mmCIF file of C-alpha atoms in Angstrom:
data_model
loop_
_atom_site.group_PDB
_atom_site.id
_atom_site.type_symbol
_atom_site.label_atom_id
_atom_site.label_comp_id
_atom_site.label_asym_id
_atom_site.label_seq_id
_atom_site.Cartn_x
_atom_site.Cartn_y
_atom_site.Cartn_z
ATOM 1 C CA MET A 1 154.006 82.942 124.502
ATOM 2 C CA HIS A 2 154.901 84.261 128.109
ATOM 3 C CA VAL A 3 152.429 86.828 129.274
ATOM 4 C CA PRO A 4 154.079 88.545 132.853
ATOM 5 C CA SER A 5 151.020 90.727 134.409
ATOM 6 C CA LEU A 6 151.954 93.771 136.686
ATOM 7 C CA ARG A 7 150.048 95.297 139.145
ATOM 8 C CA SER A 8 150.070 98.569 139.793
ATOM 9 C CA SER A 9 147.832 101.197 142.241
ATOM 10 C CA ILE A 10 147.359 104.535 141.885
ATOM 11 C CA LEU A 11 145.682 107.300 143.760
ATOM 12 C CA THR A 12 145.787 110.489 141.446
ATOM 13 C CA ALA A 13 146.605 112.693 138.591
ATOM 14 C CA LEU A 14 147.769 111.343 135.018
ATOM 15 C CA LEU A 15 149.915 107.843 134.418
ATOM 16 C CA ILE A 16 151.895 107.209 131.711
ATOM 17 C CA MET A 17 152.975 103.887 131.055
ATOM 18 C CA SER A 18 155.963 102.931 129.204
ATOM 19 C CA PRO A 19 157.295 99.265 127.924
ATOM 20 C CA LEU A 20 160.849 98.549 129.578
ATOM 21 C CA THR A 21 161.728 95.604 127.150
ATOM 22 C CA PHE A 22 160.372 96.576 123.769
ATOM 23 C CA GLY A 23 159.358 99.606 121.526
ATOM 24 C CA ALA A 24 159.834 103.304 122.838
ATOM 25 C CA THR A 25 156.260 104.033 123.158
ATOM 26 C CA THR A 26 154.219 106.179 125.207
ATOM 27 C CA ALA A 27 152.020 105.061 128.062
ATOM 28 C CA HIS A 28 148.498 109.271 129.618
ATOM 29 C CA ALA A 29 146.845 108.106 132.769
ATOM 30 C CA PHE A 30 141.637 106.594 133.882
ATOM 31 C CA CYS A 31 139.933 106.586 132.225
ATOM 32 C CA GLY A 32 137.122 109.053 132.384
ATOM 33 C CA PHE A 33 134.689 110.161 134.470
ATOM 34 C CA TYR A 34 130.877 110.225 135.626
ATOM 35 C CA VAL A 35 127.840 112.293 134.450
ATOM 36 C CA ALA A 36 124.231 111.480 136.253
ATOM 37 C CA GLY A 37 120.711 113.561 135.239
ATOM 38 C CA GLY A 38 119.398 114.772 138.199
ATOM 39 C CA GLU A 39 120.801 115.587 141.145
ATOM 40 C CA SER A 40 122.083 111.791 141.352
ATOM 41 C CA SER A 41 125.469 111.587 143.806
ATOM 42 C CA LEU A 42 127.785 109.392 142.256
ATOM 43 C CA PHE A 43 131.054 108.452 143.648
ATOM 44 C CA ASN A 44 134.054 106.768 141.440
ATOM 45 C CA ASP A 45 136.254 105.455 144.395
ATOM 46 C CA ALA A 46 137.831 102.632 142.365
ATOM 47 C CA THR A 47 138.361 101.641 138.938
ATOM 48 C CA GLN A 48 140.651 98.321 137.843
ATOM 49 C CA VAL A 49 141.483 98.684 134.543
ATOM 50 C CA VAL A 50 143.433 95.842 132.317
ATOM 51 C CA LEU A 51 145.830 97.346 129.388
ATOM 52 C CA MET A 52 146.952 94.759 126.802
ATOM 53 C CA ARG A 53 150.014 96.360 124.208
ATOM 54 C CA TRP A 54 151.174 94.982 120.787
ATOM 55 C CA GLY A 55 152.825 96.999 118.376
ATOM 56 C CA GLN A 56 150.511 100.342 118.122
ATOM 57 C CA ARG A 57 147.133 98.522 119.136
ATOM 58 C CA THR A 58 146.169 99.191 122.805
ATOM 59 C CA VAL A 59 143.592 97.059 124.370
ATOM 60 C CA LEU A 60 141.942 98.787 127.320
ATOM 61 C CA SER A 61 139.223 96.929 129.736
ATOM 62 C CA MET A 62 137.993 98.192 132.433
ATOM 63 C CA GLN A 63 135.681 98.305 135.652
ATOM 64 C CA ASN A 64 134.714 100.601 137.470
ATOM 65 C CA ASN A 65 132.568 100.997 140.947
ATOM 66 C CA TYR A 66 130.331 103.098 140.394
ATOM 67 C CA GLN A 67 127.533 103.785 142.972
ATOM 68 C CA GLY A 68 124.391 104.894 142.101
ATOM 69 C CA PRO A 69 120.868 104.753 139.850
ATOM 70 C CA PRO A 70 121.435 103.904 136.174
ATOM 71 C CA GLU A 71 118.651 106.825 135.440
ATOM 72 C CA ASN A 72 121.366 108.747 132.693
ATOM 73 C CA PHE A 73 124.370 106.889 133.838
ATOM 74 C CA ALA A 74 127.609 108.302 131.321
ATOM 75 C CA MET A 75 130.868 107.474 131.391
ATOM 76 C CA VAL A 76 133.398 109.971 129.186
ATOM 77 C CA VAL A 77 136.411 108.497 128.506
ATOM 78 C CA PRO A 78 139.180 110.475 125.715
ATOM 79 C CA VAL A 79 140.089 108.226 123.071
ATOM 80 C CA PRO A 80 142.993 108.900 120.200
ATOM 81 C CA VAL A 81 140.332 107.712 117.328
ATOM 82 C CA VAL A 82 137.034 107.236 116.204
ATOM 83 C CA LEU A 83 136.237 104.063 117.833
ATOM 84 C CA GLN A 84 133.434 101.830 115.875
ATOM 85 C CA GLU A 85 130.898 98.905 117.074
ATOM 86 C CA GLU A 86 133.321 96.250 116.915
ATOM 87 C CA ASN A 87 135.661 98.238 118.835
ATOM 88 C CA VAL A 88 133.944 97.845 121.705
ATOM 89 C CA LYS A 89 132.451 95.180 123.508
ATOM 90 C CA THR A 90 131.128 94.216 127.413
ATOM 91 C CA LEU A 91 133.055 91.590 129.536
ATOM 92 C CA PRO A 92 132.330 89.146 132.386
ATOM 93 C CA PRO A 93 133.120 90.424 135.568
ATOM 94 C CA GLU A 94 134.463 87.333 137.075
ATOM 95 C CA ILE A 95 137.291 87.707 135.161
ATOM 96 C CA PHE A 96 138.505 91.167 136.333
ATOM 97 C CA ALA A 97 137.858 89.082 139.802
ATOM 98 C CA LYS A 98 140.069 86.440 138.719
ATOM 99 C CA THR A 99 142.928 88.844 137.912
ATOM 100 C CA ASP A 100 142.481 91.079 141.279
ATOM 101 C CA ASN A 101 142.680 86.979 142.620
ATOM 102 C CA LEU A 102 145.861 86.357 141.195
ATOM 103 C CA SER A 103 147.932 89.791 141.754
ATOM 104 C CA ALA A 104 146.225 90.277 145.220
ATOM 105 C CA PRO A 105 148.919 89.860 148.396
ATOM 106 C CA ARG A 106 149.116 86.998 150.129
ATOM 107 C CA LEU A 107 150.606 85.710 152.996
ATOM 108 C CA VAL A 108 152.172 82.254 153.369
ATOM 109 C CA GLU A 109 154.270 79.555 155.518
ATOM 110 C CA TYR A 110 157.231 78.019 154.604
ATOM 111 C CA TRP A 111 159.208 75.522 156.272
ATOM 112 C CA GLU A 112 162.375 74.553 156.361
ATOM 113 C CA GLN A 113 163.494 71.208 154.188
ATOM 114 C CA ASP A 114 165.875 68.738 153.869
ATOM 115 C CA PRO A 115 168.458 69.816 151.350
ATOM 116 C CA CYS A 116 169.727 66.679 150.803
ATOM 117 C CA VAL A 117 166.190 65.746 149.574
ATOM 118 C CA PRO A 118 166.043 66.369 145.885
ATOM 119 C CA ASN A 119 162.606 67.861 144.795
ATOM 120 C CA TYR A 120 161.881 66.530 141.710
ATOM 121 C CA TYR A 121 158.576 68.920 141.218
ATOM 122 C CA GLU A 122 160.666 72.118 140.914
ATOM 123 C CA ASP A 123 158.977 74.531 138.386
ATOM 124 C CA GLY A 124 160.873 76.794 137.011
ATOM 125 C CA MET A 125 159.559 80.742 137.215
ATOM 126 C CA ASP A 126 159.864 82.828 134.604
ATOM 127 C CA MET A 127 160.057 86.550 135.803
ATOM 128 C CA ALA A 128 160.028 89.389 133.254
ATOM 129 C CA THR A 129 162.961 91.123 132.088
ATOM 130 C CA SER A 130 163.427 94.958 133.111
ATOM 131 C CA ALA A 131 165.322 96.475 130.735
ATOM 132 C CA GLU A 132 165.273 100.037 130.148
ATOM 133 C CA SER A 133 164.029 102.515 127.692
ATOM 134 C CA THR A 134 163.208 105.759 126.368
ATOM 135 C CA ALA A 135 159.702 106.113 125.602
ATOM 136 C CA ASP A 136 158.184 109.435 123.675
ATOM 137 C CA SER A 137 155.436 111.810 125.014
ATOM 138 C CA ALA A 138 152.724 112.125 123.509
ATOM 139 C CA GLY A 139 129.231 111.951 112.106
ATOM 140 C CA GLY A 140 127.193 115.313 111.850
ATOM 141 C CA ASP A 141 126.788 118.195 113.492
ATOM 142 C CA THR A 142 125.136 118.507 116.468
ATOM 143 C CA GLY A 143 125.932 122.268 116.917
ATOM 144 C CA GLY A 144 127.949 124.063 119.594
ATOM 145 C CA GLY A 145 131.168 122.667 118.108
ATOM 146 C CA VAL A 146 130.461 118.981 118.918
ATOM 147 C CA VAL A 147 130.282 116.674 116.179
ATOM 148 C CA VAL A 148 128.794 112.741 116.490
ATOM 149 C CA GLU A 149 131.527 110.844 114.897
ATOM 150 C CA ALA A 150 129.865 107.163 115.596
ATOM 151 C CA GLN A 151 126.478 106.255 117.667
ATOM 152 C CA PHE A 152 126.137 102.683 118.556
ATOM 153 C CA GLU A 153 124.534 99.941 121.108
ATOM 154 C CA VAL A 154 126.629 97.240 122.946
ATOM 155 C CA GLY A 155 125.577 95.673 125.650
ATOM 156 C CA GLU A 156 123.555 97.822 127.886
ATOM 157 C CA TYR A 157 125.222 100.795 126.491
ATOM 158 C CA GLU A 158 124.452 103.506 124.640
ATOM 159 C CA ILE A 159 127.917 104.523 122.751
ATOM 160 C CA VAL A 160 128.097 107.997 120.756
ATOM 161 C CA ILE A 161 131.818 109.492 119.747
ATOM 162 C CA LEU A 162 132.399 113.013 120.004
ATOM 163 C CA SER A 163 134.779 115.417 118.453
ATOM 164 C CA THR A 164 135.054 119.481 119.791
ATOM 165 C CA ASP A 165 138.079 121.698 119.531
ATOM 166 C CA ASP A 166 136.215 123.957 122.722
ATOM 167 C CA ALA A 167 136.112 121.646 126.092
ATOM 168 C CA THR A 168 133.277 124.320 127.536
ATOM 169 C CA ALA A 169 130.815 123.014 124.229
ATOM 170 C CA LEU A 170 131.529 119.585 125.433
ATOM 171 C CA GLU A 171 130.088 120.332 128.435
ATOM 172 C CA THR A 172 127.413 122.298 126.982
ATOM 173 C CA TRP A 173 126.572 119.396 125.132
ATOM 174 C CA LEU A 174 126.113 117.173 128.262
ATOM 175 C CA THR A 175 124.090 119.350 129.985
ATOM 176 C CA THR A 176 121.793 120.025 127.227
ATOM 177 C CA ASN A 177 121.272 116.049 126.935
ATOM 178 C CA ASP A 178 119.791 116.279 130.742
ATOM 179 C CA TYR A 179 123.069 115.506 132.919
ATOM 180 C CA THR A 180 124.209 117.338 135.688
ATOM 181 C CA ILE A 181 128.011 118.019 134.647
ATOM 182 C CA PRO A 182 130.246 117.741 138.267
ATOM 183 C CA GLU A 183 131.679 121.406 139.216
ATOM 184 C CA GLY A 184 134.772 122.287 137.125
ATOM 185 C CA ALA A 185 134.540 119.639 133.460
ATOM 186 C CA SER A 186 135.494 121.302 131.119
ATOM 187 C CA THR A 187 138.753 122.907 132.958
ATOM 188 C CA HIS A 188 139.012 118.896 132.871
ATOM 189 C CA PHE A 189 138.432 118.861 129.312
ATOM 190 C CA ASP A 190 140.288 121.084 128.468
ATOM 191 C CA PRO A 191 143.918 119.355 128.127
ATOM 192 C CA TYR A 192 142.267 116.322 126.058
ATOM 193 C CA VAL A 193 140.534 118.938 123.748
ATOM 194 C CA GLN A 194 143.899 120.596 123.124
ATOM 195 C CA SER A 195 145.446 117.631 122.132
ATOM 196 C CA GLY A 196 142.648 116.469 120.006
ATOM 197 C CA SER A 197 141.085 113.191 121.598
ATOM 198 C CA TYR A 198 137.846 112.414 120.768
ATOM 199 C CA PHE A 199 135.418 111.903 123.644
ATOM 200 C CA PHE A 200 134.023 108.262 124.232
ATOM 201 C CA VAL A 201 130.222 108.566 126.146
ATOM 202 C CA ALA A 202 128.666 105.389 127.162
ATOM 203 C CA LYS A 203 124.834 105.844 128.667
ATOM 204 C CA VAL A 204 123.296 102.822 130.389
ATOM 205 C CA LYS A 205 119.877 101.535 128.721
ATOM 206 C CA ILE A 206 117.636 101.927 131.990
ATOM 207 C CA ASP A 207 115.890 98.532 131.030
ATOM 208 C CA GLU A 208 119.200 96.428 130.367
ATOM 209 C CA VAL A 209 120.628 97.207 134.122
ATOM 210 C CA THR A 210 120.890 94.493 136.819
ATOM 211 C CA ILE A 211 120.311 96.676 139.819
ATOM 212 C CA ASN A 212 121.648 95.580 143.639
ATOM 213 C CA ASP A 213 120.591 97.052 146.311
ATOM 214 C CA GLY A 214 119.344 100.786 144.357
ATOM 215 C CA ASN A 215 122.846 100.653 142.163
ATOM 216 C CA ALA A 216 123.427 99.935 138.962
ATOM 217 C CA VAL A 217 125.424 96.444 138.044
ATOM 218 C CA LEU A 218 127.612 97.774 134.597
ATOM 219 C CA SER A 219 129.048 95.210 132.666
ATOM 220 C CA PRO A 220 132.987 96.159 132.641
ATOM 221 C CA LEU A 221 133.646 97.831 129.104
ATOM 222 C CA ARG A 222 136.843 97.034 126.288
ATOM 223 C CA PHE A 223 137.524 98.862 123.332
ATOM 224 C CA TYR A 224 140.369 98.432 121.738
ATOM 225 C CA TYR A 225 142.760 101.212 118.859
ATOM 226 C CA ASP A 226 145.448 102.084 117.044
ATOM 227 C CA SER A 227 148.544 104.956 118.136
ATOM 228 C CA PRO A 228 152.015 105.587 118.361
ATOM 229 C CA THR A 229 151.082 106.458 122.098
ATOM 230 C CA PHE A 230 150.317 104.484 124.692
ATOM 231 C CA SER A 231 148.316 105.651 127.394
ATOM 232 C CA LEU A 232 145.763 105.789 130.286
ATOM 233 C CA PRO A 233 143.519 109.079 130.810
ATOM 234 C CA ILE A 234 142.713 108.894 134.102
ATOM 235 C CA LYS A 235 142.728 112.674 134.742
ATOM 236 C CA LEU A 236 139.242 113.254 133.989
ATOM 237 C CA GLY A 237 138.668 110.682 136.296
ATOM 238 C CA LEU A 238 139.144 112.982 139.534
ATOM 239 C CA ILE A 239 136.307 115.209 138.820
ATOM 240 C CA ASN A 240 133.912 113.278 141.227
ATOM 241 C CA SER A 241 135.985 111.302 143.445
ATOM 242 C CA GLU A 242 135.814 111.733 146.998
ATOM 243 C CA GLY A 243 139.770 112.350 148.401
ATOM 244 C CA SER A 244 141.772 109.862 146.884
ATOM 245 C CA GLN A 245 140.986 108.018 143.568
ATOM 246 C CA ASP A 246 141.887 104.177 143.776
ATOM 247 C CA LEU A 247 142.994 103.176 140.975
ATOM 248 C CA ILE A 248 144.575 99.562 139.930
ATOM 249 C CA VAL A 249 146.568 98.825 136.702
ATOM 250 C CA TYR A 250 147.293 95.094 135.626
ATOM 251 C CA THR A 251 149.041 95.629 132.285
ATOM 252 C CA LEU A 252 149.745 92.440 130.278
ATOM 253 C CA GLY A 253 152.745 92.219 127.379
ATOM 254 C CA ALA A 254 154.649 88.994 125.577
ATOM 255 C CA ASP A 255 157.753 89.187 127.400
ATOM 256 C CA THR A 256 157.538 92.740 129.277
ATOM 257 C CA ARG A 257 157.242 94.538 132.745
ATOM 258 C CA TYR A 258 155.794 98.075 132.604
ATOM 259 C CA GLU A 259 156.045 101.320 134.156
ATOM 260 C CA VAL A 260 154.655 104.278 134.933
ATOM 261 C CA SER A 261 156.894 107.096 132.952
ATOM 262 C CA ASN A 262 156.260 110.161 134.194
ATOM 263 C CA ARG A 263 155.706 110.223 138.288
ATOM 264 C CA PRO A 264 157.794 108.299 140.288
ATOM 265 C CA ASN A 265 157.568 104.603 140.464
ATOM 266 C CA VAL A 266 158.103 102.431 144.481
ATOM 267 C CA THR A 267 156.960 98.685 144.722
ATOM 268 C CA ILE A 268 155.424 97.818 147.860
ATOM 269 C CA PRO A 269 157.910 95.662 150.480
ATOM 270 C CA THR A 270 157.068 91.491 149.505
ATOM 271 C CA ASN A 271 159.577 88.789 150.673
ATOM 272 C CA ILE A 272 159.302 90.125 154.061
ATOM 273 C CA GLU A 273 159.145 87.965 157.355
ATOM 274 C CA VAL A 274 156.822 88.715 159.752
ATOM 275 C CA ILE A 275 155.264 88.095 162.921
ATOM 276 C CA ASN A 276 152.743 85.099 163.992
ATOM 277 C CA GLU A 277 150.630 87.637 164.618
ATOM 278 C CA VAL A 278 149.857 88.601 161.246
ATOM 279 C CA ARG A 279 148.155 85.798 160.300
ATOM 280 C CA ASP A 280 145.373 86.525 162.231
ATOM 281 C CA ASP A 281 144.486 90.305 160.520
ATOM 282 C CA PHE A 282 146.952 90.194 157.136
ATOM 283 C CA GLY A 283 144.184 92.988 155.052
ATOM 284 C CA THR A 284 144.756 95.384 158.346
ATOM 285 C CA PHE A 285 148.605 94.528 158.006
ATOM 286 C CA TYR A 286 148.628 95.025 153.908
ATOM 287 C CA ARG A 287 146.631 98.200 153.982
ATOM 288 C CA THR A 288 148.825 100.167 156.330
ATOM 289 C CA LEU A 289 152.140 98.476 155.017
ATOM 290 C CA PHE A 290 150.517 100.142 151.492
ATOM 291 C CA ALA A 291 149.550 103.562 153.533
ATOM 292 C CA GLU A 292 152.814 103.894 154.913
ATOM 293 C CA THR A 293 154.233 103.256 150.812
ATOM 294 C CA VAL A 294 151.790 105.365 149.892
ATOM 295 C CA GLU A 295 152.570 108.078 152.325
ATOM 296 C CA GLN A 296 156.849 107.799 152.114
ATOM 297 C CA ASN A 297 156.638 108.349 147.942
ATOM 298 C CA PRO A 298 153.883 110.720 147.527
ATOM 299 C CA GLY A 299 152.390 111.219 144.236
ATOM 300 C CA ALA A 300 154.106 107.611 142.858
ATOM 301 C CA ALA A 301 152.568 104.510 141.150
ATOM 302 C CA VAL A 302 152.629 101.470 143.584
ATOM 303 C CA THR A 303 153.904 98.250 141.828
ATOM 304 C CA GLU A 304 152.598 95.827 143.508
ATOM 305 C CA TYR A 305 152.894 92.339 141.602
ATOM 306 C CA SER A 306 154.439 91.234 138.729
ATOM 307 C CA TRP A 307 154.760 87.822 137.396
ATOM 308 C CA SER A 308 153.967 85.846 134.839
ATOM 309 C CA ALA A 309 150.430 85.727 134.366
ATOM 310 C CA SER A 310 149.826 82.052 133.815
ATOM 311 C CA SER A 311 151.490 80.638 136.917
ATOM 312 C CA CYS A 312 152.643 81.789 140.541
ATOM 313 C CA ASP A 313 154.247 80.287 143.210
ATOM 314 C CA PRO A 314 151.833 79.745 145.038
ATOM 315 C CA CYS A 315 149.043 80.238 143.782
ATOM 316 C CA PRO A 316 146.023 81.255 145.346
ATOM 317 C CA GLY A 317 143.915 80.461 143.141
ATOM 318 C CA PRO A 318 143.883 79.916 138.734
ATOM 319 C CA THR A 319 145.879 81.352 136.876
ATOM 320 C CA LEU A 320 145.004 83.155 133.597
ATOM 321 C CA ASN A 321 144.633 81.016 130.385
ATOM 322 C CA GLN A 322 144.503 81.576 126.453
ATOM 323 C CA GLU A 323 140.446 82.354 126.481
ATOM 324 C CA ASP A 324 141.112 84.779 129.633
ATOM 325 C CA PHE A 325 144.124 86.432 127.383
ATOM 326 C CA ALA A 326 141.496 86.205 124.343
ATOM 327 C CA THR A 327 139.073 88.041 126.610
ATOM 328 C CA PHE A 328 141.702 90.517 127.663
ATOM 329 C CA GLY A 329 142.192 91.601 124.020
ATOM 330 C CA ALA A 330 144.686 88.553 122.535
ATOM 331 C CA ASP A 331 141.829 88.146 120.154
ATOM 332 C CA VAL A 332 142.740 91.370 118.102
ATOM 333 C CA LEU A 333 146.440 91.683 118.707
ATOM 334 C CA ASP A 334 148.735 90.811 115.495
ATOM 335 C CA SER A 335 150.963 88.153 116.544
#
């Protein structure tokens, strides 16, 4: 199966992804926000999300840049259905590093070759096609209007799935359970409450968390569900981000490339020739290029990379293999 990879960066608001070569489903933007017991200062500056879609099944994997102590940490994510324990698992963080390395910007050096010499080692490269299509938008009562629909443990997380028809009641439920809610949380909850979303709340088990320099090192989470809507709920993530929220989205699909359907899409300049001095500080060069692209296209989703996830030219490291695809969700897709 040819599996293209698309890496996009979004700095603000709601992301809706739509497939370009098959299906007519809709994709809504991250993935939640953090709440903490006491007066802990929490920052959510960067999130990596991997989306895999087949038919009406979405598999969402996310690694969040949480900075802070683990005490009473929790993550709140709107989901379209009630998730059960078999729908949720933790992932090894190395898989995100591998994906990031594969799709990261790269500076390469080529030299002119004799055109008369046959190249016996030339490999064909499959680029994902880009055909336009249309997307359609799209327990028990604990008191206070909040119902616990499911409750289970996965890895270092204690998870509850909540439902409510009142955003204020949801805020009250979290406050009652000793979480400090960022100011204005109920306002951010309300659009998801009105759309009928459930709320996935993942709380940390303190005695099972790795601590590094006083910060919790949390396992990435993966969950899957079936829904006609292909969406990524990022709006809550803006509640406690400091300034802009850096969101990197990788989408994996069979012979399919995705783009955002509810905001402008731009592609960062690639395959450009640069002066030799760039090799001494390519990181600064790329950051400047990205910042300029965002400044010229405010509110846009920036596509940084689109290619087959199992090949590259040149390769900065290992490509994704069948085991990696299974880790990101191919094991629960009906092929």
